[in-house]
């Protein structure tokens, strides 16, 4: 059974998320402070964590930083305060897989949980695989149907986003925030430019343009 850790100190929110996830068939534990959330996440029994930023003790950023510093690959969806773009960017840069702004509708959170659980996670050797692509997270090299290519750091980060979310459409804005990670000029064409570089190396047909929406690995 898929196990989800909910780290949230507001009991009303924690309880409504817990009930909803249980009803959707997940096993759920709740942690109401940062230390407990960290310890529970470190024990490795969870597939995904819903992590509030404003936790007593260690805050959500601290929990995330410690986990990622230890190489813990647990999928993390951050709960951020409304209108806090800075928190969202900081969270995604810190290794969160996704975020929800409070207040949120439960069905929206559930949709994100299901999406994130479909994400490709690294195997024991630290490699990510999807659609004939294999990314070695240690050597930062990519293999395409067995042939190896060298990628720049940004190309690698972009390829990693595609391989982690095979078949999902990733918007320009998602790619900007996850790969470039800060307030990049939204009018910048850096995503288009790097998608072109990456296509040049791994084959144009592998990254599909979905008109008006973004790009998808296929
Ligand atoms: Ca809180």
PDB file of N, CA and C and ligand atoms in Angstrom, residues 7-10 13 32 52-56 79 102, ligand 1:
ATOM      1  N   UNK A   7       2.804  16.241   7.030  1.00  0.00           N
ATOM      2  CA  UNK A   7       3.450  17.057   8.052  1.00  0.00           C
ATOM      3  C   UNK A   7       2.759  18.407   8.090  1.00  0.00           C
ATOM      4  N   UNK A   8       1.889  18.571   9.040  1.00  0.00           N
ATOM      5  CA  UNK A   8       1.033  19.773   9.117  1.00  0.00           C
ATOM      6  C   UNK A   8       0.616  19.973  10.563  1.00  0.00           C
ATOM      7  N   UNK A   9       0.832  21.178  11.103  1.00  0.00           N
ATOM      8  CA  UNK A   9       0.515  21.423  12.520  1.00  0.00           C
ATOM      9  C   UNK A   9      -0.900  21.945  12.741  1.00  0.00           C
ATOM     10  N   UNK A  10      -1.557  22.392  11.682  1.00  0.00           N
ATOM     11  CA  UNK A  10      -2.944  22.847  11.873  1.00  0.00           C
ATOM     12  C   UNK A  10      -3.842  21.628  11.827  1.00  0.00           C
ATOM     13  N   UNK A  13      -6.568  21.139   9.105  1.00  0.00           N
ATOM     14  CA  UNK A  13      -6.073  20.795   7.763  1.00  0.00           C
ATOM     15  C   UNK A  13      -5.513  19.374   7.750  1.00  0.00           C
ATOM     16  N   UNK A  32       3.099  16.530  13.450  1.00  0.00           N
ATOM     17  CA  UNK A  32       2.646  17.910  13.696  1.00  0.00           C
ATOM     18  C   UNK A  32       3.792  18.850  14.045  1.00  0.00           C
ATOM     19  N   UNK A  52       4.063  20.933   5.131  1.00  0.00           N
ATOM     20  CA  UNK A  52       3.738  22.342   5.379  1.00  0.00           C
ATOM     21  C   UNK A  52       5.037  23.104   5.646  1.00  0.00           C
ATOM     22  N   UNK A  53       5.135  24.328   5.141  1.00  0.00           N
ATOM     23  CA  UNK A  53       6.348  25.118   5.398  1.00  0.00           C
ATOM     24  C   UNK A  53       6.363  25.629   6.837  1.00  0.00           C
ATOM     25  N   UNK A  54       5.213  26.108   7.301  1.00  0.00           N
ATOM     26  CA  UNK A  54       5.164  26.690   8.646  1.00  0.00           C
ATOM     27  C   UNK A  54       4.930  25.653   9.722  1.00  0.00           C
ATOM     28  N   UNK A  55       5.976  24.892  10.055  1.00  0.00           N
ATOM     29  CA  UNK A  55       5.869  23.871  11.108  1.00  0.00           C
ATOM     30  C   UNK A  55       6.627  24.356  12.339  1.00  0.00           C
ATOM     31  N   UNK A  56       6.157  23.986  13.544  1.00  0.00           N
ATOM     32  CA  UNK A  56       6.942  24.315  14.737  1.00  0.00           C
ATOM     33  C   UNK A  56       8.223  23.489  14.781  1.00  0.00           C
ATOM     34  N   UNK A  79       3.219  22.555   1.110  1.00  0.00           N
ATOM     35  CA  UNK A  79       2.051  23.416   1.300  1.00  0.00           C
ATOM     36  C   UNK A  79       2.567  24.816   1.596  1.00  0.00           C
ATOM     37  N   UNK A 102      -2.093  27.274  -0.036  1.00  0.00           N
ATOM     38  CA  UNK A 102      -3.274  27.274   0.833  1.00  0.00           C
ATOM     39  C   UNK A 102      -4.089  28.540   0.555  1.00  0.00           C
TER      40      UNK A 102
HETATM   41 CA1  LIG B   1       1.533  25.493   9.641  1.00  0.00          CA
END
